[in-house]
XYZ file of C-alpha atoms in Angstrom:
695
model
C 25.179 -6.603 21.397
C 27.514 -9.054 19.677
C 24.648 -11.483 19.095
C 22.547 -8.690 17.585
C 25.392 -7.666 15.303
C 25.645 -11.252 14.060
C 21.921 -11.362 13.285
C 22.224 -8.104 11.332
C 25.413 -9.115 9.546
C 24.155 -7.650 6.266
C 23.312 -4.305 7.862
C 24.119 -1.262 5.739
C 25.521 0.804 8.574
C 24.348 4.377 8.955
C 27.275 6.300 10.350
C 27.037 9.372 12.550
C 29.620 11.916 11.386
C 30.299 14.812 13.749
C 31.632 18.227 12.780
C 31.686 21.558 14.540
C 29.644 24.388 13.056
C 30.055 28.010 14.054
C 26.554 29.366 14.511
C 25.618 32.832 13.236
C 24.709 35.772 15.489
C 27.605 34.902 17.790
C 25.679 32.034 19.327
C 28.682 29.718 19.641
C 29.620 26.273 18.344
C 27.174 23.499 17.495
C 28.235 19.858 17.148
C 26.396 18.681 14.037
C 25.763 14.957 13.588
C 25.112 13.930 9.983
C 23.520 10.520 9.455
C 24.853 8.890 6.285
C 25.117 5.265 5.166
C 27.402 6.116 2.251
C 24.785 5.520 -0.456
C 22.639 7.933 -2.443
C 18.991 8.670 -1.661
C 17.811 5.424 -3.274
C 19.165 3.537 -0.227
C 17.885 5.507 2.780
C 19.526 5.687 6.191
C 18.315 2.941 8.538
C 19.331 1.777 12.012
C 20.446 -1.674 13.008
C 22.633 -2.536 15.999
C 25.817 -1.284 14.334
C 24.281 2.013 13.256
C 22.913 2.590 16.757
C 26.353 1.850 18.183
C 27.911 4.340 15.768
C 25.469 7.047 16.880
C 26.138 6.136 20.491
C 29.888 6.551 19.936
C 29.302 9.965 18.371
C 27.288 11.011 21.409
C 30.076 9.694 23.650
C 32.510 11.995 21.841
C 30.192 14.983 22.280
C 29.107 14.405 25.884
C 30.801 16.640 28.374
C 32.342 18.977 25.834
C 32.334 22.412 27.378
C 33.030 24.245 24.129
C 29.683 23.554 22.435
C 26.334 25.243 23.021
C 24.113 22.711 21.248
C 23.975 19.446 19.290
C 22.240 19.078 15.938
C 21.190 16.017 13.931
C 20.515 15.955 10.204
C 20.610 13.484 7.337
C 22.254 13.030 3.964
C 20.786 14.785 0.911
C 17.037 14.096 0.537
C 16.980 11.620 3.441
C 16.908 12.141 7.188
C 16.410 8.507 8.271
C 13.699 5.923 7.666
C 13.858 3.940 10.865
C 14.966 0.493 11.886
C 16.812 -1.867 9.571
C 14.143 -4.539 9.093
C 16.313 -6.971 7.143
C 17.597 -8.664 10.271
C 14.271 -8.849 12.088
C 13.128 -12.146 10.488
C 16.329 -13.722 11.834
C 15.578 -12.819 15.463
C 14.705 -16.112 17.110
C 14.315 -15.257 20.783
C 12.351 -12.750 22.817
C 15.561 -11.802 24.635
C 17.147 -10.636 21.384
C 13.934 -8.843 20.409
C 13.902 -7.031 23.759
C 17.587 -6.170 23.380
C 17.123 -4.400 20.026
C 14.161 -2.491 21.447
C 16.152 -1.441 24.507
C 19.202 -0.466 22.465
C 17.205 2.026 20.406
C 15.888 3.695 23.542
C 19.273 3.729 25.247
C 20.870 5.553 22.319
C 18.115 7.898 21.184
C 17.184 9.106 24.673
C 20.683 10.535 25.113
C 19.724 13.321 22.707
C 17.200 14.519 25.297
C 19.577 14.133 28.224
C 22.572 16.187 27.036
C 23.906 19.130 29.019
C 23.035 21.374 26.070
C 19.889 21.676 23.893
C 19.569 19.317 20.925
C 18.095 20.168 17.537
C 16.770 17.806 14.855
C 16.813 19.132 11.308
C 14.385 17.032 9.222
C 15.985 17.760 5.852
C 14.373 14.866 3.959
C 12.236 11.761 4.262
C 11.779 10.604 7.854
C 10.051 7.386 8.859
C 9.712 5.401 12.044
C 12.902 5.601 14.062
C 13.987 8.500 11.885
C 11.058 10.535 13.207
C 11.716 9.280 16.731
C 15.321 10.517 16.749
C 13.928 14.014 16.322
C 11.273 13.511 19.008
C 14.030 12.910 21.554
C 15.603 16.265 20.687
C 14.760 19.539 22.418
C 13.736 21.301 19.180
C 12.937 20.362 15.585
C 12.923 22.115 12.216
C 11.588 20.651 8.975
C 12.083 21.365 5.301
C 8.996 22.331 3.312
C 10.259 19.904 0.672
C 10.147 16.819 2.909
C 8.147 14.367 0.749
C 7.197 11.926 3.478
C 7.201 11.797 7.263
C 5.457 8.923 9.009
C 5.326 6.424 11.829
C 4.283 3.369 9.772
C 5.129 0.691 12.319
C 1.562 -0.465 13.018
C 1.094 -1.030 9.281
C 3.942 -3.540 9.391
C 2.933 -5.193 12.665
C 5.039 -3.203 15.147
C 4.578 -0.065 17.238
C 6.646 3.133 17.157
C 8.776 1.631 19.897
C 11.816 3.887 20.184
C 9.882 6.638 21.901
C 7.095 7.346 19.434
C 4.049 6.238 21.420
C 5.180 8.220 24.476
C 6.919 11.305 23.141
C 4.600 12.173 20.237
C 1.279 12.328 22.154
C 2.973 14.260 24.929
C 4.269 16.707 22.319
C 1.204 17.294 20.117
C -1.645 15.648 22.036
C -3.327 12.270 21.713
C -5.704 13.153 18.881
C -2.983 14.382 16.529
C -0.592 11.616 17.538
C -3.217 8.969 16.805
C -3.620 10.412 13.313
C 0.065 9.676 12.691
C 0.354 6.364 14.548
C -3.049 4.786 13.783
C -5.143 6.613 11.178
C -2.474 7.133 8.516
C -1.167 3.542 8.605
C -4.776 2.323 8.359
C -5.240 4.524 5.281
C -2.845 2.430 3.169
C 0.151 3.868 5.015
C -0.493 7.520 4.228
C 2.416 9.873 4.913
C 2.747 13.552 5.821
C 4.539 16.163 3.777
C 6.745 18.712 5.502
C 4.088 21.437 5.862
C 1.561 18.932 7.251
C 4.026 17.711 9.879
C 4.701 21.310 10.859
C 0.982 22.083 11.146
C 0.574 19.133 13.503
C 3.301 20.554 15.722
C 5.870 17.827 15.111
C 8.375 20.531 14.105
C 8.831 23.951 15.705
C 9.833 25.740 12.498
C 9.639 25.149 8.750
C 11.970 26.504 6.072
C 12.195 26.297 2.313
C 14.254 23.382 1.055
C 16.544 25.648 -1.013
C 18.162 27.183 2.068
C 16.987 24.804 4.768
C 20.394 24.149 6.421
C 21.305 27.830 6.620
C 17.891 28.920 7.884
C 17.794 26.105 10.436
C 21.183 27.094 11.843
C 20.162 30.747 11.960
C 16.957 29.802 13.765
C 18.960 27.623 16.166
C 21.233 30.553 16.994
C 18.296 32.866 17.671
C 16.665 30.279 19.932
C 19.899 29.874 21.870
C 20.322 33.661 22.127
C 16.775 34.073 23.381
C 15.637 36.058 20.346
C 13.082 33.329 19.583
C 11.009 31.648 22.269
C 9.472 28.388 21.089
C 5.873 28.133 22.222
C 3.901 24.925 21.936
C 0.227 24.301 22.515
C -0.546 22.843 25.908
C -1.463 19.161 25.704
C -4.854 18.292 27.183
C -4.303 15.239 29.384
C -7.880 15.002 30.539
C -11.066 13.923 28.816
C -9.849 14.970 25.354
C -7.012 12.415 25.555
C -9.338 9.616 26.625
C -11.952 10.518 24.017
C -9.362 10.515 21.230
C -8.143 7.051 22.244
C -11.710 5.723 22.526
C -12.596 6.986 19.045
C -9.440 5.514 17.537
C -10.105 2.203 19.269
C -13.647 2.108 17.894
C -12.292 2.805 14.389
C -9.632 0.085 14.657
C -12.073 -2.481 16.019
C -14.542 -1.703 13.245
C -11.954 -2.107 10.506
C -9.752 -4.913 11.803
C -11.834 -6.853 14.339
C -8.740 -7.693 16.361
C -6.887 -9.161 13.372
C -3.866 -6.844 13.758
C -2.466 -6.773 17.325
C -0.015 -3.962 16.557
C -2.791 -1.374 16.359
C -4.286 -2.442 19.676
C -0.884 -2.427 21.355
C -0.096 1.061 20.043
C -3.466 2.310 21.282
C -2.802 0.860 24.728
C 0.610 2.558 24.870
C -0.755 5.942 23.843
C -3.699 5.607 26.259
C -1.277 5.043 29.141
C 1.294 7.633 28.031
C -0.584 10.532 29.618
C 0.085 9.238 33.156
C 3.421 7.470 32.761
C 6.902 8.783 33.356
C 9.262 8.732 30.411
C 11.099 5.713 31.825
C 7.825 3.848 32.286
C 6.724 4.742 28.773
C 9.980 3.536 27.253
C 9.930 0.294 29.244
C 6.396 -0.404 28.057
C 7.513 0.163 24.452
C 10.374 -2.303 24.972
C 7.933 -4.969 26.125
C 5.551 -4.294 23.254
C 8.310 -4.473 20.658
C 9.663 -7.702 22.128
C 6.221 -9.314 21.981
C 5.415 -8.100 18.476
C 8.810 -8.953 16.978
C 8.184 -12.515 18.125
C 4.762 -12.707 16.465
C 3.618 -14.325 13.243
C 1.713 -11.130 12.436
C 4.896 -9.082 12.205
C 6.604 -11.685 10.038
C 3.561 -11.642 7.734
C 3.685 -7.839 7.611
C 7.389 -7.843 6.738
C 6.710 -10.483 4.069
C 4.031 -8.230 2.557
C 6.356 -5.246 2.747
C 9.041 -7.209 0.916
C 6.526 -8.237 -1.762
C 5.385 -4.688 -2.444
C 8.846 -3.133 -2.274
C 10.922 -5.769 -4.060
C 8.968 -8.474 -5.889
C 6.582 -5.898 -7.355
C 9.553 -4.095 -8.880
C 11.028 -7.270 -10.391
C 8.048 -9.250 -11.740
C 8.603 -12.987 -12.006
C 8.685 -14.161 -15.622
C 8.865 -10.724 -17.256
C 10.881 -10.712 -20.516
C 14.093 -8.771 -20.989
C 13.354 -5.044 -20.915
C 15.472 -4.517 -24.048
C 12.723 -6.181 -26.103
C 10.177 -3.476 -25.272
C 9.077 -1.171 -28.072
C 8.714 2.567 -27.603
C 5.177 3.919 -27.216
C 4.595 7.278 -28.888
C 0.804 7.200 -29.204
C -1.983 5.298 -27.445
C -5.457 4.367 -28.674
C -8.381 3.588 -26.383
C -11.416 1.772 -27.799
C -14.497 2.935 -25.931
C -15.275 6.190 -24.167
C -17.027 5.001 -21.000
C -15.874 5.629 -17.453
C -13.130 2.997 -17.501
C -11.901 4.142 -20.929
C -11.699 7.785 -19.853
C -9.801 6.783 -16.708
C -7.338 4.833 -18.855
C -6.923 7.750 -21.258
C -6.090 10.116 -18.406
C -3.632 7.667 -16.857
C -1.760 7.095 -20.127
C -1.639 10.824 -20.872
C -0.376 11.728 -17.390
C 2.257 9.034 -17.114
C 3.461 8.539 -20.696
C 2.810 12.115 -21.847
C 1.954 10.935 -25.370
C -1.154 11.576 -27.497
C -4.132 9.434 -26.478
C -7.147 9.106 -28.775
C -10.475 7.549 -27.785
C -13.046 6.105 -30.173
C -16.692 5.183 -29.691
C -19.835 4.525 -31.693
C -21.318 8.025 -31.626
C -20.282 11.607 -30.993
C -22.312 11.970 -27.797
C -20.543 9.084 -26.063
C -17.204 10.261 -27.397
C -17.684 13.816 -26.167
C -18.764 12.527 -22.783
C -15.668 10.330 -22.420
C -13.198 13.008 -23.499
C -15.069 15.526 -21.358
C -14.793 13.303 -18.310
C -11.015 12.983 -18.740
C -10.686 16.745 -19.192
C -12.867 17.288 -16.141
C -10.577 15.121 -14.030
C -7.634 17.226 -15.191
C -9.498 20.344 -14.049
C -9.907 18.708 -10.626
C -6.163 18.054 -10.479
C -5.565 21.696 -11.356
C -7.981 22.833 -8.653
C -6.123 20.756 -6.065
C -2.762 22.142 -7.167
C -1.617 18.718 -8.370
C -0.777 20.074 -11.832
C 0.122 23.552 -13.079
C -2.107 25.455 -15.535
C 0.411 24.784 -18.314
C 0.504 21.067 -17.492
C -3.290 20.922 -17.388
C -3.576 22.493 -20.840
C -0.920 20.162 -22.204
C -2.680 17.080 -20.825
C -6.001 18.174 -22.267
C -4.410 18.658 -25.661
C -3.072 15.086 -25.523
C -6.524 13.503 -24.981
C -8.747 13.650 -28.050
C -11.552 11.639 -29.636
C -12.350 10.206 -33.049
C -15.302 8.295 -34.451
C -13.033 6.432 -36.870
C -10.473 3.813 -35.897
C -8.197 5.163 -38.617
C -7.059 7.536 -35.854
C -5.076 4.537 -34.536
C -2.963 4.245 -37.697
C 0.161 5.610 -36.027
C -0.529 4.225 -32.543
C 1.940 1.863 -30.892
C -0.419 0.634 -28.188
C -4.212 0.233 -28.380
C -6.272 -0.902 -25.402
C -9.939 -1.850 -25.529
C -12.327 -1.054 -22.693
C -15.641 -2.124 -24.192
C -18.463 -4.368 -23.011
C -17.301 -7.630 -21.377
C -18.532 -9.879 -24.164
C -16.180 -12.057 -26.210
C -17.885 -11.434 -29.559
C -17.754 -7.661 -29.022
C -14.096 -7.669 -28.106
C -13.115 -9.927 -31.034
C -14.997 -7.660 -33.415
C -13.245 -4.573 -31.990
C -9.773 -6.074 -32.393
C -10.532 -7.211 -35.948
C -11.567 -3.664 -36.828
C -8.511 -2.118 -35.149
C -6.153 -4.532 -36.914
C -7.211 -3.108 -40.274
C -5.558 0.207 -39.431
C -2.604 -0.384 -37.094
C 0.913 -1.558 -37.869
C 1.914 -5.184 -37.371
C 3.980 -4.169 -34.306
C 1.216 -2.243 -32.556
C 0.304 -3.911 -29.247
C -3.370 -4.754 -28.822
C -4.235 -4.860 -25.119
C -7.482 -5.972 -23.518
C -8.735 -4.791 -20.146
C -10.908 -7.884 -19.768
C -11.474 -9.024 -16.197
C -12.215 -12.663 -16.934
C -12.312 -13.585 -20.638
C -9.709 -15.593 -22.525
C -7.004 -13.462 -24.121
C -6.043 -16.348 -26.404
C -9.553 -16.703 -27.764
C -9.763 -12.939 -28.216
C -6.619 -13.067 -30.372
C -7.750 -16.023 -32.461
C -8.652 -15.092 -36.006
C -6.388 -12.050 -36.075
C -3.569 -11.715 -38.580
C -1.121 -11.089 -35.729
C -2.357 -12.833 -32.571
C 1.140 -12.605 -31.135
C 0.656 -8.908 -30.342
C -2.423 -9.361 -28.130
C -1.919 -9.146 -24.343
C -4.124 -8.877 -21.283
C -3.773 -5.577 -19.439
C -6.191 -5.869 -16.529
C -6.546 -2.744 -14.385
C -8.540 -2.461 -11.194
C -11.096 0.191 -10.412
C -10.491 3.009 -9.582
C -7.658 2.980 -12.102
C -5.800 5.946 -10.593
C -5.786 4.443 -7.103
C -5.265 0.677 -7.166
C -1.651 -0.141 -8.054
C -2.020 -3.657 -9.474
C -1.867 -4.495 -13.167
C -2.400 -8.140 -14.130
C -0.504 -8.700 -17.381
C -1.872 -11.771 -19.136
C 0.138 -13.758 -21.640
C -2.012 -15.445 -24.262
C -1.005 -18.705 -25.912
C 0.630 -16.831 -28.806
C 1.696 -13.557 -27.156
C 5.348 -12.941 -28.083
C 8.133 -11.639 -25.866
C 8.300 -8.220 -27.530
C 4.607 -7.607 -26.870
C 4.930 -8.811 -23.292
C 8.038 -6.685 -22.692
C 6.254 -3.631 -24.103
C 3.302 -4.292 -21.795
C 5.569 -4.507 -18.735
C 7.451 -1.370 -19.752
C 4.154 0.474 -20.163
C 2.986 -0.785 -16.784
C 6.121 0.555 -15.112
C 5.670 3.921 -16.826
C 2.096 3.974 -15.559
C 3.546 3.440 -12.055
C 1.703 0.178 -11.619
C 2.943 -3.007 -9.967
C 2.773 -5.697 -12.641
C 2.267 -9.425 -12.144
C 2.547 -11.926 -15.008
C -0.552 -14.114 -15.161
C -1.384 -17.157 -17.272
C -4.408 -16.892 -19.545
C -6.785 -18.677 -17.183
C -10.424 -17.795 -16.372
C -10.675 -14.575 -14.283
C -6.869 -14.583 -13.819
C -5.953 -14.082 -10.117
C -7.811 -11.439 -8.108
C -11.281 -12.022 -9.528
C -10.887 -15.779 -9.398
C -9.922 -15.728 -5.710
C -12.593 -13.190 -4.774
C -15.308 -15.005 -6.717
C -14.442 -18.343 -5.088
C -14.814 -16.619 -1.718
C -18.035 -14.897 -2.743
C -19.502 -18.010 -4.395
C -19.001 -20.016 -1.217
C -20.574 -17.342 0.968
C -23.514 -16.797 -1.396
C -24.108 -20.543 -1.430
C -24.459 -20.540 2.368
C -27.057 -17.768 2.022
C -28.904 -19.786 -0.611
C -28.937 -22.630 1.933
C -30.629 -20.439 4.539
C -27.875 -18.507 6.322
C -29.063 -14.936 6.995
C -27.230 -12.398 4.835
C -26.199 -10.465 7.953
C -24.567 -13.547 9.470
C -22.789 -14.440 6.232
C -21.583 -10.837 5.984
C -20.144 -10.924 9.505
C -18.426 -14.258 8.925
C -15.462 -12.681 7.147
C -14.881 -10.059 9.874
C -11.872 -11.894 11.435
C -10.001 -11.422 8.153
C -10.093 -7.633 8.523
C -10.922 -7.155 4.833
C -11.463 -3.628 3.440
C -15.183 -4.369 3.122
C -17.533 -7.292 3.798
C -18.417 -9.647 0.914
C -21.858 -8.254 0.069
C -20.641 -4.646 0.324
C -17.931 -5.610 -2.176
C -20.592 -7.123 -4.427
C -22.471 -3.836 -4.312
C -19.316 -1.938 -5.223
C -18.482 -3.999 -8.305
C -22.157 -4.513 -9.134
C -24.171 -7.761 -8.895
C -24.318 -8.008 -12.697
C -20.531 -7.992 -13.016
C -20.187 -10.470 -10.155
C -22.702 -12.746 -11.866
C -20.958 -12.406 -15.233
C -17.546 -13.378 -13.809
C -19.197 -16.174 -11.841
C -20.760 -17.477 -15.065
C -17.363 -17.396 -16.792
C -15.825 -19.368 -13.954
C -18.780 -21.761 -13.732
C -18.350 -22.580 -17.409
C -14.703 -23.442 -16.775
C -15.014 -25.008 -13.311
C -18.662 -25.961 -12.664
C -17.942 -28.011 -9.547
C -16.184 -25.166 -7.716
C -18.164 -22.158 -8.926
C -21.853 -23.012 -8.651
C -24.356 -20.592 -10.130
C -26.742 -18.975 -7.709
C -30.294 -18.679 -8.990
C -30.902 -16.097 -6.296
C -27.974 -13.969 -7.492
C -29.426 -14.118 -11.010
C -32.797 -13.008 -9.586
C -31.063 -10.147 -7.780
C -29.519 -8.980 -11.057
C -32.834 -9.361 -12.873
C -34.510 -7.212 -10.214
C -32.260 -4.305 -11.166
C -31.113 -3.767 -7.590
C -27.585 -2.405 -7.185
C -26.828 -4.492 -4.116
C -28.318 -6.063 -1.018
C -28.422 -2.866 1.029
C -30.529 0.278 1.012
C -28.772 3.677 1.010
C -28.769 3.666 4.840
C -26.942 0.288 4.745
C -29.915 -1.597 6.143
C -30.795 -4.845 4.392
C -33.168 -4.356 1.477
C -36.363 -6.298 2.362
C -36.789 -7.146 -1.316
C -33.355 -8.767 -1.365
C -34.135 -10.706 1.796
C -37.215 -12.040 0.045
C -35.193 -13.031 -3.042
C -32.786 -15.069 -0.911
C -35.446 -16.533 1.403
C -36.357 -20.199 1.377
C -33.184 -21.993 2.416
C -33.577 -24.615 5.135
C -29.979 -25.443 6.117
C -28.389 -22.336 7.696
C -24.785 -22.184 8.882
C -23.221 -20.336 11.802
C -20.786 -17.485 11.170
C -17.914 -19.765 12.174
C -19.052 -22.447 9.746
C -19.348 -19.928 6.909
C -15.836 -18.640 7.549
C -14.450 -22.173 7.743
C -16.056 -23.088 4.427
C -14.882 -19.899 2.779
C -11.289 -20.344 3.930
C -11.307 -23.976 2.846
C -12.538 -22.946 -0.596
C -9.798 -20.306 -0.861
C -7.081 -22.787 0.087
C -8.401 -25.283 -2.445
C -8.611 -22.727 -5.259
C -5.191 -21.207 -4.622
C -3.538 -24.644 -4.591
C -5.223 -25.455 -7.928
C -4.136 -22.111 -9.379
C -0.532 -22.752 -8.362
C -0.632 -26.290 -9.743
C -2.003 -24.876 -13.013
C 0.821 -22.324 -13.173
C -1.514 -19.311 -13.198
C 1.319 -17.435 -11.471
C 4.907 -18.345 -10.679
C 4.595 -18.677 -6.887
C 2.333 -18.117 -3.849
C 4.048 -14.752 -3.437
C 2.381 -13.560 -6.642
C -1.058 -14.576 -5.354
C -0.428 -12.538 -2.208
C 0.932 -9.577 -4.148
C -2.160 -9.555 -6.363
C -4.556 -9.747 -3.433
C -2.784 -6.993 -1.467
C -2.477 -4.555 -4.369
C -5.582 -5.431 -6.379
C -8.131 -6.292 -3.699
C -6.831 -4.412 -0.679
C -6.275 -7.696 1.158
C -4.913 -6.800 4.607
C -1.221 -6.007 4.616
C -0.913 -7.235 8.200
C -2.056 -10.703 7.116
C 0.722 -10.831 4.518
C -1.904 -11.463 1.855
C -3.920 -14.679 1.891
C -1.491 -17.613 1.882
C 0.284 -16.755 5.190
C -3.125 -16.554 6.870
C -4.179 -19.914 5.458
C -0.861 -21.387 6.640
C -1.032 -19.785 10.098
C -4.643 -20.876 10.697
C -3.875 -24.458 9.681
C -6.444 -24.354 6.856
C -3.840 -24.854 4.122
C -2.579 -28.134 5.569
C -6.070 -29.354 6.469
C -7.456 -28.745 2.989
C -4.452 -29.247 0.693
C -2.108 -31.381 2.788
C 0.693 -28.836 2.938
C 1.556 -25.212 3.614
C 1.882 -22.657 0.844
C 5.024 -21.094 2.351
C 7.847 -22.603 4.375
C 7.944 -21.703 8.092
C 9.955 -18.515 8.520
C 8.969 -16.999 5.160
C 5.907 -15.169 6.491
C 5.843 -16.587 10.006
C 8.188 -17.351 12.870
C 10.913 -19.888 12.003
C 10.034 -23.481 12.875
C-alpha cells in the first residue's frame, strides 16, 4: 500500500465521512457514509489508494456496531463518485503494483456487500466507473431523476470495469443490458445514461425527484427495512439469452475494432464467464484483467487521449489572451445551404443572439431558414427545448437578400461554394456594410485564409473557422490564423468557439489545415494502390487494423467524391509529389456517382470498370504499410512546418474531427507503437511514457 500511495502522491483524496441518521417510520439508525473530496462539483470524487483506505477505515468503524440497522453511501452535492483516480496510473511501472490497485478496490468495495446489515447506495449525482461499482456492491440502490450521467466507461479508456462491474452488473440486470452499459455505450463515443435510463435498466431499485432525493431515499430505506416495501427484481436468464447477448456484442466489437482495442475483448470475456463463476472467481478474474491492461500501451494511449480531450482541448495552445475578445451581439451567415443553416442554428442555440442568413434568391433563403426552423421543431418534439425556447430560437434566425442586414453584426461567417474567387467576392461585398471590428470568418476546408483576406480594407479581421459535418455533432473547430489575422480577431474566434461548445485548435494557414490534410494523404495513398491494380475491396480492408469509424472508400462516399477530389487538387497544387492526382477519381466524379458502392453496399460494377486496368496490385498488408508510412511522413512535415504547436494537437484534431479511435490515442501514438514513425522519419513523435509504457 505504501508504494501505491507514493505513486499517487498527487491524489485528491475522497474522504468517507460517517454520521448517524435516524430513519423515519421508527426503522432505527442508519450509518450514512458521505463521499467528499473537499472540492465543489467541478472536481468530482475519485478513488486512489488513499481514498480507498479512507473508505476502508470508515467501514472498520461501522463493522460490528449493534446499534445500526443499515449502512448508506452517498456523494457530495451533484456528484456521487466518478471512479478511479487515473492520474497515478501512468506512473505504475510494474504488474505487481497494477494488480495491487485492482485488488485493493475489490477488498474495500466488497465489504459493503458483506456487512451484518443491509447496505444502500444513494446515487445522488454523476456516477462513473468505480462510482457505479460502489453501488453495485450494496444490497439496494436508489437514484435521483436528476442524475446527468451514469456510466461504466472503462473500455473506452482501455480498461475494464474491474472493481466488480463485469461480474455484479450482468448478474443484477442480465447480460444484454449489462453489455449495453459496458460495451455498446463506450463504443458510441462514450454515451452515458441519465437517472431515469439507469432506473429502467434495473441498476437502481427506486428513483426519486432530485428536489427531495435524500429524504425520499431515507423514507424508502425505512420502509424496505420495515418490510413495507419488498424489492423485486427481474430474474436473470443465465442460459441461451446470456450467450446470445455476448455473441452479438462480440460480433459488433469485432466488426468495429478488428481486435485493435483489447479492453473490449477482455470485458466481453469477463461478462461471458460471469454467469458460471462465483463472486470470488469473478473478482479474481477482474484483478488479472486490470493488471494486464494497466500494463499495456493501449491503456496509456487511451489515457493520453482522455487527457487531450479533457485538458488540452480546454486550454488551446497558442490562443491569445481571452481579455482581447470582443462581444458578439449579432451573427451573419453568408449562404443558406445545408451547412449555413446548421451554422445558423448552432449560433442561435449557443450564443442566443440574432442570426441572419443571406443568399442570392428568396427561394434558397426560405429553404435555409426553413431548414433551421425545422430542426428546432425536431428539438421541441424530442423535448430538448421548451415551446417558449423553440419560439425564441426561431425568432432569432431570419433571412435577408441584402448584405446590409449585416451592418450591426459583430461576426459574419461565410459558407458558400469552395472556390477562392467566390469567397473573395463575398468578403469584399460584406466589408462594404460591416464595421471595421466585425470578424469575417470562413468555413473553408482547404483554401488559404490569407489569400481570401488579401485585397480587403481590413485583412486583419479575417479568420478561418472550420467546422466538421455534422456541425451539431462533431466537437472540433479548426481556428486558422491568416498571415495578417490580429490577436483581437483570433481571441474573438476562440471565445465564440467556446460559447459554441466546440474544442478549438489553433492551426497555421496551410493547405487543408490538419484533419483534411491527414485524411487526404491517407486516401491518396490508398487510391493510388487501387489505380495500380489493387482491388477496391482489398484496399478497403487494409485499414481495418486501425479500427477507424469507417473504411476509406465509405468515408469518401460520405464526404462526396467531388469534395475529396477538390481538396486533393488543392493539396496537389501545393505538394505535387505527395498528393498525386488520380485520373480514375476524376472519372468517378465526372460519372456523377456518389461513391464506389451501391445502396446495398456492394461494389458498383461501373466503378470497378473505372478503376480497372492497373497491373501492379498490392496485398492488404502492403497497402496498410504504405498508408501508415505516408501518414508518418506527412505528420512530421506538418510539425516541422509549424501547422500546429505539437503532435498532441494533431491527435486532438484527428480524434475530435475525424473520429480517429480514442483507444489508439489518435494517430501519433499508433505510429510510434508500430515502429512506423522511427522507420519513416527517424524518430518517435512522442517520448516513451507519454502515450505508451515508460521506457
